[in-house]
Short mmCIF file of C-alpha atoms and ligand atoms in Angstrom, two decimals:
data_model
loop_
_atom_site.label_atom_id
_atom_site.label_comp_id
_atom_site.label_asym_id
_atom_site.label_seq_id
_atom_site.Cartn_x
_atom_site.Cartn_y
_atom_site.Cartn_z
CA MET A 1 64.56 27.70 111.00
CA ARG A 2 62.81 30.57 111.15
CA PRO A 3 63.95 32.45 114.29
CA ASN A 4 61.95 32.83 117.11
CA LYS A 5 61.33 36.40 117.80
CA ALA A 6 61.21 36.22 121.45
CA GLU A 7 64.31 34.09 121.50
CA LEU A 8 65.39 37.49 120.14
CA ILE A 9 65.22 40.12 122.63
CA GLU A 10 65.41 38.38 124.69
CA MET A 11 68.95 38.81 122.85
CA LEU A 12 68.70 41.65 121.70
CA SER A 13 67.40 42.88 126.04
CA LEU A 14 70.76 42.33 127.51
CA HIS A 15 72.80 44.74 129.10
CA LYS A 16 74.94 43.03 132.06
CA PRO A 17 78.73 43.19 131.60
CA ASP A 18 78.52 39.12 131.52
CA GLU A 19 76.14 37.84 129.76
CA LEU A 20 76.67 40.08 126.83
CA GLU A 21 80.08 38.34 126.69
CA ALA A 22 78.13 34.91 126.98
CA LEU A 23 76.01 36.31 123.47
CA TYR A 24 78.90 37.20 121.73
CA LYS A 25 80.68 34.58 122.83
CA GLN A 26 78.12 32.90 121.10
CA ALA A 27 78.01 33.71 118.13
CA TYR A 28 81.29 34.05 117.36
CA GLN A 29 81.03 29.86 117.68
CA ILE A 30 78.15 29.35 115.91
CA LYS A 31 80.98 32.11 113.03
CA LYS A 32 83.87 29.33 113.39
CA GLU A 33 81.49 26.85 112.26
CA THR A 34 80.05 28.59 109.43
CA VAL A 35 82.09 31.45 107.37
CA GLY A 36 85.26 30.44 109.34
CA THR A 37 87.76 32.91 111.29
CA LYS A 38 88.94 34.10 107.34
CA VAL A 39 88.03 37.59 107.03
CA TYR A 40 87.67 39.47 103.72
CA PHE A 41 88.28 42.72 102.55
CA ARG A 42 86.17 44.82 100.67
CA GLY A 43 87.96 48.29 99.61
CA ILE A 44 84.99 50.48 99.61
CA VAL A 45 85.39 53.78 97.13
CA GLU A 46 83.13 56.31 98.11
CA LEU A 47 82.65 57.64 93.82
CA SER A 48 80.36 60.68 94.49
CA ASN A 49 79.02 62.37 97.58
CA ILE A 50 76.32 63.84 95.60
CA CYS A 51 73.09 62.56 96.31
CA THR A 52 68.89 63.36 95.36
CA LYS A 53 67.94 62.55 98.66
CA ASN A 54 67.53 63.85 101.89
CA CYS A 55 66.97 61.36 104.71
CA TYR A 56 66.45 63.00 107.68
CA TYR A 57 69.90 61.16 109.54
CA CYS A 58 72.25 61.30 106.61
CA GLY A 59 75.59 63.94 106.74
CA ILE A 60 76.33 64.37 103.07
CA ARG A 61 71.62 64.57 102.14
CA LYS A 62 71.08 66.97 99.06
CA ASP A 63 69.96 69.78 101.55
CA ASN A 64 73.18 69.62 103.93
CA SER A 65 74.79 72.95 102.10
CA ASN A 66 78.75 71.82 104.40
CA ASN A 67 79.74 69.39 101.69
CA ASN A 68 81.76 70.57 99.04
CA ARG A 69 80.13 67.67 96.21
CA TYR A 70 82.25 65.84 94.13
CA ILE A 71 83.15 62.42 91.85
CA ILE A 72 85.88 60.60 91.96
CA SER A 73 87.33 60.47 87.52
CA LYS A 74 86.51 57.77 86.13
CA ASP A 75 90.44 57.40 86.13
CA GLU A 76 91.01 58.28 90.07
CA VAL A 77 89.00 55.06 90.86
CA LEU A 78 90.95 53.03 88.76
CA GLU A 79 93.98 53.40 90.25
CA ALA A 80 92.69 52.64 93.51
CA ALA A 81 91.01 49.50 92.11
CA GLU A 82 94.09 48.55 90.65
CA TRP A 83 95.75 49.24 94.01
CA ALA A 84 93.05 46.92 95.29
CA TRP A 85 94.17 43.90 92.37
CA LYS A 86 98.02 44.46 93.70
CA GLN A 87 97.63 44.10 97.14
CA ASN A 88 95.03 40.80 96.74
CA TYR A 89 92.14 42.30 97.71
CA GLY A 90 89.86 40.15 96.10
CA SER A 91 87.04 42.75 95.73
CA MET A 92 85.86 46.16 96.06
CA VAL A 93 82.87 48.09 96.82
CA LEU A 94 81.26 51.74 94.49
CA GLN A 95 79.32 53.11 97.07
CA SER A 96 77.87 56.51 96.56
CA GLY A 97 74.70 59.16 97.15
CA GLU A 98 71.75 57.88 95.58
CA ARG A 99 70.89 58.96 91.19
CA GLU A 100 69.01 57.41 89.02
CA ASP A 101 70.75 59.95 85.84
CA ALA A 102 71.46 58.92 82.30
CA TRP A 103 75.19 59.50 82.81
CA TYR A 104 76.42 58.73 86.25
CA ILE A 105 74.77 54.70 84.75
CA SER A 106 77.26 55.49 82.23
CA TYR A 107 80.01 56.59 84.00
CA VAL A 108 79.56 53.30 86.78
CA ASN A 109 78.55 50.90 83.38
CA GLU A 110 82.11 51.64 82.64
CA LEU A 111 83.91 51.29 85.96
CA LEU A 112 82.96 48.51 86.15
CA GLN A 113 84.08 47.14 82.98
CA ASP A 114 87.45 48.79 82.92
CA ILE A 115 87.87 46.82 86.17
CA HIS A 116 86.95 44.04 85.07
CA GLU A 117 89.40 44.64 82.03
CA LEU A 118 92.53 45.44 84.28
CA SER A 119 91.43 42.96 86.98
CA ARG A 120 91.29 40.33 84.62
CA GLY A 121 87.82 39.28 86.59
CA GLU A 122 89.07 38.54 89.70
CA LEU A 123 88.44 41.73 91.29
CA GLY A 124 84.68 40.91 92.41
CA ILE A 125 82.35 43.37 92.97
CA THR A 126 80.35 44.73 95.40
CA LEU A 127 77.61 47.97 94.56
CA SER A 128 76.81 49.67 96.84
CA LEU A 129 74.67 52.76 95.27
CA GLY A 130 70.72 52.80 96.28
CA GLU A 131 67.48 52.23 94.82
CA GLN A 132 68.33 51.37 90.86
CA THR A 133 65.30 50.45 88.18
CA GLU A 134 65.80 46.40 87.38
CA GLU A 135 66.75 48.04 83.84
CA THR A 136 69.77 49.99 85.04
CA LEU A 137 70.38 46.38 87.47
CA LYS A 138 69.88 44.14 84.78
CA LEU A 139 72.60 46.41 82.82
CA TRP A 140 75.35 46.59 85.96
CA GLN A 141 75.38 43.37 86.31
CA ALA A 142 75.89 42.46 82.70
CA SER A 143 79.86 44.43 83.18
CA GLY A 144 80.24 42.74 85.77
CA ALA A 145 79.28 43.55 89.61
CA HIS A 146 77.75 40.40 91.54
CA ARG A 147 77.36 41.89 95.32
CA TYR A 148 74.70 44.49 95.66
CA LEU A 149 74.47 46.81 98.87
CA ILE A 150 71.07 48.50 99.89
CA ARG A 151 70.06 48.70 103.12
CA ILE A 152 66.31 49.08 104.07
CA GLU A 153 67.24 50.40 107.72
CA THR A 154 64.60 49.34 109.00
CA SER A 155 62.51 47.30 107.96
CA ASN A 156 59.00 48.89 110.08
CA PRO A 157 57.89 51.25 107.28
CA GLU A 158 56.13 53.36 109.44
CA LEU A 159 59.52 54.12 111.62
CA TYR A 160 60.86 53.92 107.58
CA LYS A 161 58.07 57.70 106.89
CA GLN A 162 58.89 58.96 109.52
CA LEU A 163 63.38 59.21 109.14
CA HIS A 164 62.58 59.41 105.67
CA PRO A 165 60.84 62.99 103.19
CA ALA A 166 57.77 61.85 102.05
CA ASP A 167 58.33 60.72 99.08
CA HIS A 168 60.81 58.48 100.15
CA SER A 169 59.54 55.10 99.55
CA PHE A 170 59.53 52.46 101.22
CA GLU A 171 58.02 50.14 98.82
CA ARG A 172 60.19 50.83 96.44
CA ARG A 173 63.63 50.52 99.05
CA LEU A 174 62.09 47.16 98.70
CA GLN A 175 61.44 46.34 95.41
CA THR A 176 65.50 46.83 94.40
CA ILE A 177 66.08 44.37 97.43
CA ARG A 178 63.76 41.67 96.14
CA THR A 179 64.03 42.51 92.54
CA LEU A 180 68.28 41.84 92.89
CA LYS A 181 67.19 38.62 94.53
CA LYS A 182 65.32 37.64 91.37
CA LEU A 183 67.96 39.63 88.34
CA GLY A 184 70.48 35.88 91.08
CA TRP A 185 72.63 39.56 92.66
CA GLN A 186 74.33 38.68 96.20
CA THR A 187 72.27 40.79 97.96
CA GLY A 188 72.37 42.56 101.46
CA THR A 189 70.68 44.58 103.24
CA GLY A 190 70.76 46.37 106.97
CA VAL A 191 69.22 48.40 109.24
CA MET A 192 71.27 50.73 112.00
CA THR A 193 70.83 50.65 116.05
CA GLY A 194 69.59 52.79 118.15
CA LEU A 195 67.41 55.52 115.84
CA PRO A 196 64.74 57.69 117.55
CA GLY A 197 61.14 55.76 117.87
CA GLN A 198 63.21 51.99 117.00
CA SER A 199 61.83 49.81 120.20
CA VAL A 200 63.52 46.34 120.85
CA GLU A 201 60.58 44.15 119.10
CA ASP A 202 61.99 46.79 115.63
CA LEU A 203 64.95 45.00 115.76
CA ALA A 204 64.15 41.14 116.25
CA ASN A 205 61.11 41.80 113.18
CA ASP A 206 64.17 43.27 111.56
CA ILE A 207 65.70 40.33 111.57
CA LEU A 208 63.11 38.30 110.77
CA PHE A 209 62.92 40.69 107.59
CA PHE A 210 66.57 39.68 107.03
CA TYR A 211 65.78 35.34 107.54
CA ASP A 212 62.16 36.00 105.25
CA GLU A 213 64.66 37.38 102.49
CA ASP A 214 66.54 35.44 101.98
CA ILE A 215 69.17 37.74 102.39
CA ASP A 216 72.82 36.49 101.59
CA MET A 217 74.64 39.72 103.44
CA LEU A 218 74.55 42.40 106.10
CA GLY A 219 75.62 46.06 106.71
CA MET A 220 74.46 47.41 109.82
CA GLY A 221 75.43 50.25 112.85
CA PRO A 222 74.98 51.96 114.73
CA PHE A 223 73.26 55.59 113.55
CA ILE A 224 75.11 58.07 114.76
CA PRO A 225 73.57 61.84 114.68
CA HIS A 226 75.25 64.66 112.53
CA LYS A 227 75.31 68.09 113.62
CA ASP A 228 74.43 69.36 110.14
CA THR A 229 70.98 66.49 109.98
CA PRO A 230 67.57 67.00 110.83
CA LEU A 231 68.00 64.88 113.58
CA GLY A 232 71.25 66.63 114.80
CA HIS A 233 69.28 67.80 118.35
CA LEU A 234 70.58 64.78 119.20
CA VAL A 235 74.25 64.64 119.09
CA GLU A 236 74.18 65.90 122.76
CA GLY A 237 73.00 63.14 124.77
CA PHE A 238 74.93 60.18 122.44
CA ASP A 239 75.46 58.19 124.30
CA GLN A 240 78.80 56.26 122.38
CA GLU A 241 78.72 53.12 124.30
CA LEU A 242 75.35 52.32 124.27
CA ALA A 243 75.49 52.45 121.18
CA LEU A 244 78.95 50.80 120.43
CA GLU A 245 76.85 47.67 122.94
CA ASN A 246 73.53 48.15 120.48
CA GLY A 247 76.12 47.31 117.85
CA LEU A 248 77.48 44.48 118.78
CA LYS A 249 74.19 42.85 120.21
CA LEU A 250 72.75 43.42 117.10
CA ILE A 251 75.56 41.68 114.70
CA ALA A 252 76.06 38.72 117.71
CA THR A 253 72.22 37.62 117.47
CA CYS A 254 72.20 37.30 113.34
CA ARG A 255 75.00 34.91 113.48
CA ILE A 256 73.42 32.86 116.15
CA ALA A 257 69.92 33.57 114.15
CA LEU A 258 71.17 33.25 110.64
CA LYS A 259 74.20 31.23 110.67
CA ASP A 260 75.96 31.47 106.64
CA ILE A 261 75.71 34.64 106.05
CA ASN A 262 78.69 37.35 105.82
CA ILE A 263 77.88 40.63 108.32
CA ALA A 264 80.38 43.41 107.93
CA SER A 265 82.00 44.92 110.39
CA THR A 266 81.47 48.01 109.85
CA THR A 267 83.14 51.43 110.44
CA ALA A 268 80.50 53.11 112.51
CA LEU A 269 81.52 50.60 115.11
CA GLN A 270 84.79 52.22 114.71
CA ALA A 271 84.04 55.84 115.18
CA LEU A 272 82.25 55.27 118.73
CA ASN A 273 85.64 52.95 119.60
CA PRO A 274 89.19 52.30 118.75
CA THR A 275 88.84 49.17 118.44
CA GLY A 276 85.23 49.10 117.54
CA ARG A 277 85.75 47.04 113.82
CA GLU A 278 87.16 44.01 116.27
CA MET A 279 84.82 44.22 118.46
CA GLY A 280 82.44 43.35 115.49
CA LEU A 281 84.92 40.27 114.04
CA LEU A 282 84.76 39.19 117.99
CA ALA A 283 79.99 39.71 118.12
CA GLY A 284 80.65 37.54 115.28
CA ALA A 285 80.62 39.83 111.77
CA ASN A 286 83.50 38.36 109.47
CA ILE A 287 83.42 40.95 106.84
CA ILE A 288 85.97 44.42 106.93
CA MET A 289 85.30 47.66 104.45
CA PRO A 290 88.24 49.03 104.56
CA ASN A 291 88.79 52.17 102.98
CA ILE A 292 89.84 52.91 99.77
CA THR A 293 89.51 56.06 98.82
CA ASP A 294 92.31 59.03 98.42
CA THR A 295 91.71 61.42 101.82
CA LYS A 296 91.61 64.41 99.71
CA TYR A 297 87.41 63.11 99.43
CA ARG A 298 87.49 61.76 102.63
CA SER A 299 86.09 64.83 105.25
CA ASN A 300 83.32 65.60 102.21
CA TYR A 301 81.81 62.14 102.07
CA GLN A 302 81.28 61.80 106.46
CA LEU A 303 76.91 60.20 106.64
CA TYR A 304 77.45 60.62 110.60
CA GLU A 305 80.25 62.22 112.86
CA GLY A 306 83.22 61.55 114.53
CA LYS A 307 84.73 59.05 110.98
CA PRO A 308 87.28 57.52 111.73
CA CYS A 309 90.42 57.34 108.60
CA LEU A 310 89.34 61.20 107.39
CA ASP A 311 93.55 61.35 107.32
CA GLU A 312 94.87 57.73 106.95
CA ASN A 313 96.01 56.92 103.58
CA ALA A 314 95.18 53.54 101.90
CA SER A 315 97.80 51.64 102.61
CA GLU A 316 98.37 52.71 106.01
CA CYS A 317 94.59 52.00 106.77
CA VAL A 318 95.84 47.92 106.17
CA HIS A 319 98.33 47.37 108.14
CA CYS A 320 96.83 48.65 110.50
CA LEU A 321 94.44 46.64 109.49
CA GLU A 322 96.34 43.53 109.59
CA ARG A 323 97.47 43.88 113.06
CA ARG A 324 94.36 45.08 114.57
CA ILE A 325 93.05 41.20 112.97
CA GLU A 326 96.04 39.46 114.17
CA SER A 327 95.76 40.33 117.29
CA ILE A 328 93.02 38.92 117.85
CA GLY A 329 93.99 35.68 116.50
CA GLU A 330 91.71 35.88 112.26
CA THR A 331 93.82 35.30 109.18
CA ILE A 332 92.61 37.06 106.10
CA GLY A 333 91.33 35.75 103.55
CA TYR A 334 93.45 37.56 99.71
CA LYS A 335 92.78 37.39 96.58
CA GLU A 336 89.81 35.41 96.93
CA TRP A 337 85.82 36.62 97.20
CA GLY A 338 84.71 35.26 100.15
CA ASP A 339 81.14 34.77 98.90
CA SER A 340 79.02 34.14 101.06
CA PRO A 341 77.96 30.84 101.23
CA HIS A 342 74.34 31.07 102.18
CA PHE A 343 74.35 32.26 98.50
CA ASN A 344 76.49 29.24 97.78
CA LYS A 345 74.44 26.92 99.22
CA ARG A 346 72.03 29.07 96.59
CA GLN A 347 73.00 28.20 93.57
N1 5AD B 401 74.79 56.82 111.47
C1 5AD B 401 75.01 55.97 110.95
N2 5AD B 401 74.95 55.23 109.65
C2 5AD B 401 74.43 55.88 108.73
N3 5AD B 401 74.02 56.32 107.53
C3 5AD B 401 73.69 57.30 106.89
N4 5AD B 401 73.30 58.28 107.56
C4 5AD B 401 73.96 57.53 109.18
C5 5AD B 401 74.15 58.43 111.26
N5 5AD B 401 74.27 59.24 110.35
C6 5AD B 401 74.44 54.76 106.31
C7 5AD B 401 72.85 54.71 106.40
C8 5AD B 401 72.93 54.16 104.77
C9 5AD B 401 74.89 53.73 104.54
C10 5AD B 401 75.08 54.10 103.39
O1 5AD B 401 75.40 54.32 106.17
O2 5AD B 401 72.12 53.13 106.54
O3 5AD B 401 71.93 52.95 104.05
FE1 SF4 B 402 72.18 59.94 100.26
FE2 SF4 B 402 71.76 57.00 101.41
FE3 SF4 B 402 72.43 59.60 102.51
FE4 SF4 B 402 70.36 58.58 102.51
S1 SF4 B 402 71.67 57.53 103.51
S2 SF4 B 402 70.94 60.76 101.47
S3 SF4 B 402 70.64 58.24 99.30
S4 SF4 B 402 73.72 58.95 101.52
FE1 FES B 403 92.34 53.19 108.76
FE2 FES B 403 93.94 51.64 110.95
S1 FES B 403 92.27 51.48 110.73
S2 FES B 403 94.18 53.79 110.44
#
């Protein structure tokens, strides 16, 4: 049933601690009934911070010269993939800045084929590589990737315009999401909360957008200002606690409204509070994406400031995460893809 907008706005406007507690409880109950309390790991490799775009909020935008630009060698990515596979992770995610040149498209394509081969097709592969043509998406799909994450960032085209340069296109972003759906990818999107100029009604519309586009997975998080961006002036006066609350509230509301989809408890939550990712799970999320990028690259992949685990390598993070998940009484779905039940029903 299409969610009721007034009810969404009501949930998204809660602020009293006891009311928020009740909202998270309700979301957790629905999570139990629809996707269960098994957490699925997707080990994420941040392939490259080279990006052709200039989103005003992002720390790795093209015009930020305070990053050392890198691209990880194929061998190093394969090493990370093998580690994730041997660790019994069900899936991995390849994420990077956006580019569409031929060299890059085949670099990704060869990676997909090699990861598929080294894990005997067992490791599920999610891509998070931005806007691409239908042809590229078909190529990568044929090489073994089956899930794709591309956040719409905001479903309000006017707000989108305010947050991006004139040559960035809301329409093309939306088109990529629709093409993915058409081609049969398990499709994820998401938005940031707390964007300058964003209203509670915008967020309610975002949730209706997820419903109308029949989305399988969500990755959402609070906007965290980065000093080396055009929105750097917002660093001063940024309210971490409120940002965390808004992030959790959006997760909970999405779980209640959309039910059987996969929802990630994103690292941005942990940037705001050391136990932010556990809080995300308790507010209705069921996916965690442990960072398995070699630590030597991490300081150069800061889309927002205060990103955690800059010095902890993959094996340190995984044990830490295991403890965190057990501490809230949940289990980890090792060796399972953990596809979204919503997607499975659609098949
Ligand atoms: N704060 C929070 N999230 C951000 N992203 C980019 N910049 C920021 C920021 N300053 C998110 C975007 C993008 C994803 C990869 O990271 O939503 O889609
Ligand atoms: Fe590039 Fe994505 Fe950052 Fe935009 S948000 S500048 S597309 S990495
Ligand atoms: Fe990275 Fe705890 S999650 S060290």
